[in-house]
C-alpha cells in the first residue's frame, strides 16, 4: 500500500508528508514570531531597577496578583486580565509633565486595539490618597477611556509601590510606600497572557510607542 496522499488544485496527488511538513512550518513561523520578544526577569534589568531581594532570583518572573479599584468603583484583580495581553503604566491625575503625554499615547493604543479583545490596558495611580474613584472617573471621561479595555485604578499605596518595584520593575528608586515615598516613571510595561513581562517602553516617546504596537501585534499572532 502506498503512502497516504491528497489532491492539489490540479488533481495530482500531494504526499501526506509534505502536508505535515507544511503544517509544522506554519506552527514554527508563529512560534518564531512570538519568541522574538524576550521574556524578561530580574536578571534582564539594570540592578537599580530590581529590588535587592529579587536580584539573585533566577526563577521565572511573573507579575504578582493585585487588588485595585477602578474608575467605576469596581475591584480589579489579575483575574480581570487572565489570558490577556496588557500594558501597564504608573501615573497620577495631577501630573503636569509626562503623564498627559503617557495618557494620550495609551489612548492611541486603546484606539488601535479597540477591536482586539485579547488586548487591555491598566493605569495605576501613584498618588492614591488624592486620586479617588470620582477623580479617576472624571479623568477617564476626559481621556476617552473604554471601560471594557482600560482600567484607571487606585488602591493601597504600599501595594501599588510594591507592584511597581517588585512586579513591573518600573522605577529606579527605593522606598517603603509610606507618606513620603513617591515614584514617577514614564515606563509602559508589556505583559503577556502568562503574566510575564515581554518589554518595557518609554511611554513619552513616539518611536517607542511604535515599537510597542509591533510587539503587541507579535503577541496577538
Coordinates of N, CA and C in Angstrom, one line a residue:
X1 N 0.9 -1.2 0.0 CA 0.0 0.0 0.0 C 0.9 1.2 0.0
X2 N 0.6 2.2 -0.9 CA 1.4 3.4 -1.0 C 1.1 4.4 0.2
X3 N 1.9 5.4 0.3 CA 1.8 6.4 1.3 C 0.5 7.2 1.1
X4 N -0.1 7.7 2.2 CA -1.3 8.5 2.1 C -1.0 9.7 1.3
X5 N -2.0 10.2 0.5 CA -1.7 11.4 -0.3 C -3.0 12.2 -0.4
X6 N -2.9 13.4 -0.8 CA -4.1 14.3 -1.0 C -4.0 14.9 -2.4
X7 N -5.0 15.5 -2.9 CA -5.0 16.1 -4.2 C -4.8 17.6 -4.1
X8 N -4.0 18.2 -5.0 CA -3.9 19.6 -5.1 C -4.9 20.2 -6.1
X9 N -4.8 21.4 -6.4 CA -5.8 22.1 -7.3 C -5.8 21.5 -8.7
X10 N -4.7 20.9 -9.1 CA -4.6 20.4 -10.4 C -5.0 18.9 -10.5
X11 N -5.4 18.4 -9.3 CA -5.9 17.0 -9.3 C -4.8 16.0 -9.1
X12 N -3.5 16.4 -9.0 CA -2.4 15.5 -8.7 C -2.3 15.3 -7.3
X13 N -1.6 14.2 -6.9 CA -1.5 13.8 -5.5 C -0.3 14.5 -4.8
X14 N -0.6 14.9 -3.6 CA 0.4 15.5 -2.7 C 0.7 14.5 -1.6
X15 N 1.9 14.1 -1.4 CA 2.3 13.2 -0.4 C 1.9 13.8 1.0
X16 N 1.4 12.9 1.9 CA 0.9 13.4 3.2 C 2.1 14.0 4.0
X17 N 3.3 13.5 3.7 CA 4.4 14.0 4.5 C 4.7 15.5 4.2
X18 N 4.4 15.9 2.9 CA 4.5 17.3 2.6 C 3.5 18.2 3.3
X19 N 2.3 17.6 3.4 CA 1.2 18.3 4.1 C 1.6 18.6 5.6
X20 N 2.1 17.5 6.2 CA 2.5 17.6 7.6 C 3.7 18.6 7.8
X21 N 4.6 18.6 6.8 CA 5.7 19.5 6.9 C 5.3 20.9 6.7
X22 N 4.2 21.1 5.9 CA 3.7 22.5 5.7 C 3.0 23.0 7.0
X23 N 2.3 22.1 7.7 CA 1.7 22.5 9.0 C 2.8 22.8 10.0
X24 N 3.8 22.0 10.1 CA 4.9 22.2 11.0 C 5.6 23.5 10.8
X25 N 5.7 23.8 9.5 CA 6.4 25.1 9.1 C 5.6 26.3 9.5
X26 N 4.2 26.2 9.4 CA 3.4 27.3 9.8 C 3.4 27.5 11.3
X27 N 3.4 26.4 12.0 CA 3.5 26.4 13.5 C 4.8 27.0 13.9
X28 N 5.9 26.6 13.3 CA 7.2 27.2 13.6 C 7.3 28.7 13.4
X29 N 6.7 29.1 12.3 CA 6.7 30.5 12.0 C 6.0 31.3 13.0
X30 N 4.8 30.9 13.5 CA 4.1 31.5 14.5 C 4.9 31.6 15.8
X31 N 5.5 30.4 16.2 CA 6.3 30.3 17.4 C 7.5 31.3 17.3
X32 N 8.1 31.3 16.2 CA 9.3 32.1 16.0 C 9.0 33.6 16.2
X33 N 7.9 34.0 15.6 CA 7.5 35.4 15.7 C 7.2 35.8 17.2
X34 N 6.6 34.9 17.9 CA 6.3 35.2 19.3 C 7.6 35.2 20.1
X35 N 8.5 34.2 19.8 CA 9.7 34.1 20.6 C 10.7 35.2 20.3
X36 N 10.4 36.1 19.3 CA 11.3 37.2 19.0 C 11.3 38.2 20.2
X37 N 10.2 38.2 21.0 CA 10.1 39.0 22.1 C 10.6 38.3 23.3
X38 N 11.6 38.8 24.0 CA 12.2 38.0 25.2 C 11.2 38.0 26.3
X39 N 11.3 37.0 27.2 CA 10.6 37.0 28.5 C 11.6 37.6 29.5
X40 N 11.2 38.7 30.1 CA 12.1 39.4 31.0 C 11.9 39.1 32.4
X41 N 13.0 39.0 33.1 CA 13.1 38.7 34.6 C 14.1 39.6 35.2
X42 N 14.3 39.5 36.5 CA 15.2 40.4 37.3 C 16.6 40.5 36.6
X43 N 17.1 39.4 36.1 CA 18.4 39.5 35.5 C 18.5 40.3 34.2
X44 N 17.4 40.6 33.6 CA 17.4 41.3 32.4 C 17.3 42.9 32.6
X45 N 17.1 43.3 33.8 CA 17.0 44.7 34.1 C 18.3 45.2 34.8
X46 N 18.5 46.5 34.7 CA 19.6 47.1 35.5 C 19.3 46.8 37.0
X47 N 20.4 46.6 37.7 CA 20.2 46.2 39.1 C 19.5 47.3 39.9
X48 N 19.6 48.6 39.5 CA 19.0 49.7 40.2 C 17.4 49.6 40.0
X49 N 17.0 48.9 39.0 CA 15.5 48.7 38.8 C 14.9 47.6 39.6
X50 N 15.8 46.7 40.2 CA 15.3 45.5 40.8 C 15.6 45.5 42.3
X51 N 14.5 45.2 43.0 CA 14.6 45.2 44.5 C 15.7 44.2 44.9
X52 N 16.5 44.5 45.9 CA 17.6 43.7 46.3 C 17.2 42.2 46.6
X53 N 16.0 42.0 47.1 CA 15.5 40.7 47.4 C 15.3 39.8 46.2
X54 N 15.3 40.5 45.0 CA 15.0 39.7 43.7 C 16.2 39.6 42.8
X55 N 17.3 40.3 43.1 CA 18.4 40.5 42.2 C 19.1 39.1 41.9
X56 N 19.0 38.2 42.8 CA 19.7 36.9 42.6 C 18.7 35.8 42.3
X57 N 17.4 36.2 42.1 CA 16.4 35.2 41.9 C 16.3 34.8 40.4
X58 N 16.7 33.5 40.2 CA 16.7 33.0 38.8 C 15.4 32.4 38.3
X59 N 14.4 32.3 39.2 CA 13.2 31.6 38.9 C 12.4 32.5 37.8
X60 N 11.6 31.9 37.0 CA 10.8 32.6 36.0 C 10.0 33.7 36.7
X61 N 10.0 34.9 36.2 CA 9.3 36.0 36.8 C 7.9 36.2 36.3
X62 N 6.9 36.4 37.2 CA 5.6 36.7 36.8 C 5.0 37.8 37.6
X63 N 4.2 38.7 37.1 CA 3.6 39.8 37.8 C 2.7 39.2 38.9
X64 N 2.9 39.8 40.1 CA 2.2 39.3 41.3 C 0.7 39.6 41.2
X65 N -0.1 38.9 41.9 CA -1.6 39.2 42.0 C -1.8 40.5 42.6
X66 N -2.8 41.2 42.3 CA -3.1 42.5 42.8 C -4.6 42.7 43.0
X67 N -4.9 43.7 43.9 CA -6.3 44.1 44.0 C -6.4 45.6 44.0
X68 N -7.0 46.2 43.0 CA -7.1 47.6 42.8 C -8.6 48.0 42.6
X69 N -8.8 49.3 42.6 CA -10.2 49.8 42.4 C -10.2 50.7 41.2
X70 N -11.1 50.5 40.2 CA -11.1 51.3 39.0 C -12.0 52.5 39.0
X71 N -12.1 53.1 37.9 CA -12.8 54.4 37.8 C -14.3 54.2 38.0
X72 N -14.8 53.0 38.1 CA -16.2 52.7 38.3 C -16.5 52.1 39.7
X73 N -15.4 52.2 40.5 CA -15.5 51.6 41.9 C -15.5 50.1 42.0
X74 N -15.1 49.5 40.9 CA -15.0 48.0 40.8 C -13.7 47.5 41.2
X75 N -13.7 46.4 42.0 CA -12.4 45.8 42.3 C -11.8 45.1 41.1
X76 N -10.6 45.4 40.8 CA -9.8 44.8 39.7 C -8.7 44.0 40.2
X77 N -8.6 42.7 39.7 CA -7.5 41.8 40.1 C -6.9 41.2 38.9
X78 N -5.9 40.4 39.1 CA -5.2 39.7 38.0 C -6.2 38.9 37.2
X79 N -7.3 38.4 37.8 CA -8.3 37.6 37.1 C -8.9 38.4 36.0
X80 N -9.0 39.7 36.1 CA -9.6 40.5 35.1 C -8.7 40.6 33.8
X81 N -7.5 40.2 34.0 CA -6.5 40.2 32.9 C -6.0 38.8 32.5
X82 N -6.8 37.8 33.0 CA -6.4 36.4 32.7 C -6.4 36.2 31.2
X83 N -5.4 35.6 30.7 CA -5.3 35.2 29.3 C -5.3 36.5 28.4
X84 N -4.9 37.6 28.9 CA -4.9 38.9 28.1 C -3.5 39.4 28.0
X85 N -3.3 40.1 26.9 CA -2.0 40.9 26.8 C -2.4 42.3 27.3
X86 N -1.5 42.9 28.1 CA -1.9 44.2 28.6 C -0.7 45.1 28.8
X87 N -0.9 46.4 28.8 CA 0.1 47.4 29.0 C -0.2 48.1 30.3
X88 N 0.8 48.2 31.2 CA 0.6 48.9 32.5 C 1.5 50.2 32.5
X89 N 0.9 51.2 33.1 CA 1.7 52.4 33.4 C 1.4 52.9 34.8
X90 N 2.2 53.8 35.4 CA 2.0 54.4 36.7 C 2.0 55.9 36.5
X91 N 0.9 56.5 37.0 CA 0.6 57.9 36.7 C 0.0 58.6 37.9
X92 N -0.3 59.9 37.8 CA -1.2 60.5 38.8 C -2.0 61.6 38.0
X93 N -3.2 61.8 38.4 CA -4.1 62.7 37.6 C -3.6 64.2 37.7
X94 N -2.9 64.6 38.7 CA -2.5 66.0 38.8 C -1.1 66.2 38.2
X95 N -0.5 65.2 37.6 CA 0.8 65.3 37.0 C 0.7 66.3 35.8
X96 N 1.5 67.4 35.8 CA 1.5 68.3 34.7 C 2.5 68.1 33.6
X97 N 3.4 67.1 33.8 CA 4.5 66.9 32.9 C 4.3 65.7 32.0
X98 N 4.9 64.5 32.4 CA 4.9 63.4 31.5 C 3.6 62.6 31.4
X99 N 2.7 62.7 32.5 CA 1.5 61.9 32.5 C 0.5 62.2 31.4
X100 N 0.3 63.5 31.1 CA -0.6 63.8 29.9 C -0.2 63.1 28.6
X101 N 1.1 63.1 28.4 CA 1.7 62.5 27.2 C 1.5 61.0 27.2
X102 N 1.8 60.4 28.4 CA 1.6 59.0 28.5 C 0.1 58.6 28.3
X103 N -0.8 59.3 28.9 CA -2.2 59.0 28.8 C -2.7 59.2 27.4
X104 N -2.2 60.2 26.7 CA -2.5 60.3 25.3 C -2.1 59.2 24.4
X105 N -0.9 58.7 24.7 CA -0.3 57.5 24.0 C -1.1 56.3 24.3
X106 N -1.5 56.1 25.6 CA -2.3 55.0 26.0 C -3.6 55.0 25.3
X107 N -4.2 56.2 25.1 CA -5.5 56.3 24.4 C -5.3 55.9 23.0
X108 N -4.2 56.3 22.4 CA -3.9 55.9 21.0 C -3.8 54.4 20.9
X109 N -3.2 53.7 21.8 CA -3.1 52.3 21.8 C -4.5 51.7 21.9
X110 N -5.3 52.2 22.8 CA -6.6 51.7 23.0 C -7.4 51.8 21.7
X111 N -7.2 52.9 20.9 CA -8.0 53.0 19.7 C -7.5 52.0 18.7
X112 N -6.2 51.8 18.6 CA -5.6 50.8 17.6 C -6.1 49.4 17.9
X113 N -6.2 49.1 19.2 CA -6.5 47.7 19.6 C -8.0 47.6 20.2
X114 N -8.8 48.5 19.8 CA -10.2 48.6 20.4 C -11.0 47.3 20.0
X115 N -10.7 46.8 18.8 CA -11.4 45.6 18.4 C -10.6 44.3 18.5
X116 N -9.6 44.4 19.4 CA -8.8 43.2 19.7 C -9.1 42.8 21.1
X117 N -10.0 41.9 21.4 CA -10.4 41.7 22.8 C -9.3 41.1 23.7
X118 N -8.3 40.6 23.1 CA -7.2 40.0 23.9 C -6.2 41.0 24.4
X119 N -6.4 42.3 24.1 CA -5.5 43.4 24.5 C -6.2 44.4 25.4
X120 N -5.6 44.6 26.6 CA -6.2 45.5 27.5 C -5.1 46.5 28.1
X121 N -5.6 47.4 28.9 CA -4.7 48.4 29.5 C -4.9 48.6 31.0
X122 N -3.9 49.0 31.7 CA -4.0 49.2 33.2 C -3.2 50.3 33.6
X123 N -3.8 51.4 34.1 CA -3.1 52.6 34.6 C -3.3 52.6 36.1
X124 N -2.2 52.8 36.9 CA -2.2 52.7 38.3 C -1.7 54.0 38.9
X125 N -2.5 54.6 39.7 CA -2.2 55.9 40.3 C -1.1 55.7 41.4
X126 N -0.1 56.6 41.4 CA 0.9 56.6 42.4 C 0.6 57.6 43.5
X127 N -0.5 58.3 43.4 CA -1.0 59.2 44.5 C -2.4 58.8 44.8
X128 N -2.6 57.5 45.3 CA -4.0 57.0 45.6 C -4.7 57.8 46.6
X129 N -4.0 58.5 47.5 CA -4.7 59.3 48.5 C -5.4 60.5 47.9
X130 N -4.9 60.9 46.8 CA -5.6 62.1 46.1 C -6.5 61.6 44.9
X131 N -6.2 60.5 44.3 CA -6.9 60.0 43.2 C -8.1 59.1 43.6
X132 N -9.1 59.7 44.0 CA -10.3 59.0 44.5 C -11.0 58.4 43.3
X133 N -12.0 57.6 43.5 CA -12.8 57.0 42.4 C -13.5 58.1 41.6
X134 N -14.0 59.1 42.2 CA -14.7 60.2 41.4 C -13.7 60.9 40.6
X135 N -12.5 61.1 41.1 CA -11.4 61.8 40.4 C -11.0 61.0 39.2
X136 N -10.8 59.7 39.4 CA -10.5 58.8 38.3 C -11.5 58.7 37.2
X137 N -12.8 58.8 37.7 CA -13.9 58.7 36.7 C -13.9 59.9 35.8
X138 N -13.7 61.1 36.3 CA -13.6 62.3 35.5 C -12.4 62.2 34.6
X139 N -11.3 61.7 35.1 CA -10.1 61.6 34.3 C -10.3 60.6 33.1
X140 N -11.0 59.5 33.4 CA -11.3 58.5 32.4 C -12.2 59.1 31.3
X141 N -13.2 59.9 31.7 CA -14.2 60.5 30.8 C -13.4 61.5 29.9
X142 N -12.5 62.3 30.5 CA -11.8 63.3 29.7 C -10.9 62.7 28.7
X143 N -10.4 61.5 28.9 CA -9.5 60.8 28.1 C -10.0 59.7 27.2
X144 N -11.3 59.6 27.2 CA -12.0 58.6 26.3 C -11.7 57.2 26.6
X145 N -11.6 56.9 27.9 CA -11.3 55.5 28.4 C -12.5 54.6 28.1
X146 N -12.3 53.5 27.5 CA -13.3 52.4 27.3 C -13.3 51.5 28.5
X147 N -14.4 51.4 29.3 CA -14.4 50.6 30.5 C -14.0 49.2 30.2
X148 N -14.3 48.6 29.1 CA -14.1 47.2 28.8 C -12.6 47.0 28.4
X149 N -11.8 48.0 28.1 CA -10.5 47.9 27.7 C -9.4 48.4 28.7
X150 N -9.8 49.4 29.4 CA -8.8 50.2 30.1 C -9.3 50.5 31.6
X151 N -8.6 50.0 32.5 CA -8.9 50.3 33.9 C -7.9 51.4 34.5
X152 N -8.5 52.5 35.0 CA -7.7 53.6 35.6 C -7.9 53.3 37.1
X153 N -6.8 53.0 37.8 CA -7.0 52.4 39.2 C -6.3 53.2 40.3
X154 N -6.9 53.0 41.5 CA -6.3 53.4 42.7 C -6.3 52.2 43.7
X155 N -5.8 52.5 44.9 CA -5.7 51.4 45.8 C -4.8 51.6 47.0
X156 N -4.3 50.6 47.6 CA -3.4 50.7 48.8 C -2.0 51.2 48.3
X157 N -1.5 52.3 48.8 CA -0.3 52.8 48.3 C 0.9 51.8 48.4
X158 N 1.0 51.2 49.6 CA 2.1 50.3 49.8 C 2.1 49.1 48.7
X159 N 0.9 48.6 48.5 CA 0.7 47.6 47.5 C 1.1 48.1 46.1
X160 N 0.6 49.3 45.7 CA 0.9 49.8 44.4 C 2.4 50.0 44.2
X161 N 3.1 50.5 45.2 CA 4.5 50.8 45.1 C 5.3 49.5 45.1
X162 N 4.8 48.5 45.8 CA 5.4 47.1 45.8 C 5.3 46.5 44.4
X163 N 4.1 46.7 43.7 CA 3.9 46.2 42.4 C 4.9 46.9 41.4
X164 N 5.0 48.2 41.6 CA 5.9 49.0 40.6 C 7.3 48.5 40.8
X165 N 7.8 48.2 42.0 CA 9.2 47.9 42.2 C 9.5 46.4 42.1
X166 N 8.6 45.6 42.5 CA 8.9 44.1 42.5 C 8.2 43.3 41.4
X167 N 7.2 43.8 40.9 CA 6.5 43.1 39.8 C 6.8 43.6 38.4
X168 N 6.7 44.9 38.3 CA 6.8 45.5 36.9 C 8.2 46.2 36.7
X169 N 9.1 46.2 37.7 CA 10.4 46.8 37.6 C 10.3 48.2 36.9
X170 N 9.4 49.0 37.3 CA 9.1 50.2 36.6 C 9.8 51.5 37.1
X171 N 10.5 51.4 38.2 CA 11.1 52.6 38.8 C 12.5 52.3 39.4
X172 N 13.3 53.3 39.4 CA 14.7 53.0 39.9 C 14.9 53.4 41.3
X173 N 13.9 54.1 41.9 CA 14.2 54.5 43.3 C 13.6 53.5 44.3
X174 N 14.1 53.6 45.5 CA 13.6 52.7 46.6 C 12.8 53.4 47.6
X175 N 11.9 52.7 48.3 CA 11.1 53.3 49.3 C 10.2 52.3 50.0
X176 N 9.4 52.7 50.9 CA 8.6 51.8 51.7 C 7.1 51.9 51.4
X177 N 6.7 52.8 50.4 CA 5.3 53.0 50.2 C 4.6 53.9 51.2
X178 N 5.4 54.6 52.1 CA 4.9 55.4 53.1 C 4.5 56.8 52.6
X179 N 4.2 57.7 53.5 CA 3.7 59.0 53.2 C 4.7 59.8 52.3
X180 N 5.9 59.7 52.6 CA 6.9 60.5 51.9 C 7.5 59.8 50.7
X181 N 7.0 58.6 50.4 CA 7.5 57.8 49.3 C 6.8 58.3 48.0
X182 N 7.5 58.4 46.9 CA 6.9 58.9 45.7 C 7.7 58.3 44.5
X183 N 7.0 57.8 43.5 CA 7.6 57.3 42.3 C 7.0 58.0 41.1
X184 N 7.9 58.2 40.1 CA 7.4 58.9 38.9 C 8.2 58.2 37.7
X185 N 7.5 57.5 36.9 CA 8.2 56.8 35.8 C 7.4 56.9 34.5
X186 N 8.1 57.0 33.3 CA 7.4 57.0 32.0 C 7.2 55.7 31.4
X187 N 7.6 54.6 32.1 CA 7.6 53.3 31.5 C 6.2 52.7 31.3
X188 N 6.1 52.1 30.1 CA 4.9 51.3 29.7 C 5.5 49.8 29.8
X189 N 4.8 49.0 30.5 CA 5.3 47.6 30.7 C 4.3 46.7 30.0
X190 N 4.8 45.9 29.1 CA 4.0 45.0 28.3 C 4.0 43.6 29.0
X191 N 2.8 43.1 29.2 CA 2.7 41.8 29.9 C 1.9 40.9 29.0
X192 N 2.3 39.6 29.0 CA 1.7 38.6 28.1 C 0.6 37.8 28.8
X193 N 0.0 36.9 28.1 CA -1.1 36.1 28.6 C -0.7 35.2 29.9
X194 N 0.6 35.0 30.1 CA 1.0 34.2 31.2 C 1.6 35.1 32.3
X195 N 1.3 36.4 32.3 CA 1.7 37.4 33.3 C 3.2 37.5 33.3
X196 N 3.8 37.4 32.2 CA 5.3 37.6 32.0 C 5.5 38.9 31.4
X197 N 6.6 39.6 31.8 CA 7.0 40.9 31.1 C 7.7 40.6 29.8
X198 N 7.2 41.2 28.7 CA 7.8 41.0 27.4 C 8.4 42.2 26.8
X199 N 8.4 43.3 27.6 CA 9.0 44.5 27.1 C 8.7 45.7 27.9
X200 N 9.6 46.7 28.0 CA 9.4 48.0 28.7 C 9.7 49.1 27.7
X201 N 8.8 50.1 27.6 CA 8.9 51.1 26.6 C 8.7 52.5 27.2
X202 N 9.3 53.5 26.7 CA 9.1 54.9 27.2 C 7.8 55.4 26.7
X203 N 6.9 55.6 27.6 CA 5.5 56.0 27.2 C 5.4 57.4 26.7
X204 N 6.5 58.2 26.8 CA 6.5 59.6 26.3 C 7.1 59.7 24.9
X205 N 7.7 58.6 24.4 CA 8.4 58.6 23.1 C 7.7 57.9 22.0
X206 N 7.4 58.7 20.9 CA 6.6 58.2 19.8 C 7.2 56.9 19.2
X207 N 8.5 57.0 19.0 CA 9.2 55.8 18.4 C 9.1 54.6 19.3
X208 N 9.1 54.8 20.6 CA 9.0 53.6 21.5 C 7.5 53.1 21.4
X209 N 6.6 54.0 21.3 CA 5.2 53.6 21.1 C 5.0 52.7 19.9
X210 N 5.6 53.1 18.8 CA 5.6 52.3 17.5 C 6.1 50.9 17.8
X211 N 7.2 50.8 18.5 CA 7.8 49.5 18.8 C 6.9 48.7 19.7
X212 N 6.2 49.4 20.6 CA 5.2 48.7 21.5 C 4.1 48.1 20.7
X213 N 3.6 48.9 19.7 CA 2.5 48.5 18.9 C 2.9 47.2 18.1
X214 N 4.1 47.2 17.6 CA 4.5 46.0 16.8 C 4.7 44.8 17.8
X215 N 5.2 45.1 19.0 CA 5.3 44.0 20.0 C 4.0 43.4 20.3
X216 N 3.0 44.2 20.5 CA 1.6 43.7 20.9 C 1.1 42.9 19.7
X217 N 1.3 43.4 18.5 CA 0.8 42.6 17.3 C 1.5 41.3 17.2
X218 N 2.8 41.2 17.6 CA 3.5 40.0 17.6 C 2.9 39.0 18.6
X219 N 2.5 39.5 19.8 CA 1.9 38.6 20.8 C 0.5 38.1 20.4
X220 N -0.2 38.9 19.6 CA -1.5 38.5 19.2 C -1.6 37.6 18.0
X221 N -0.5 37.3 17.4 CA -0.5 36.5 16.2 C -0.6 35.0 16.6

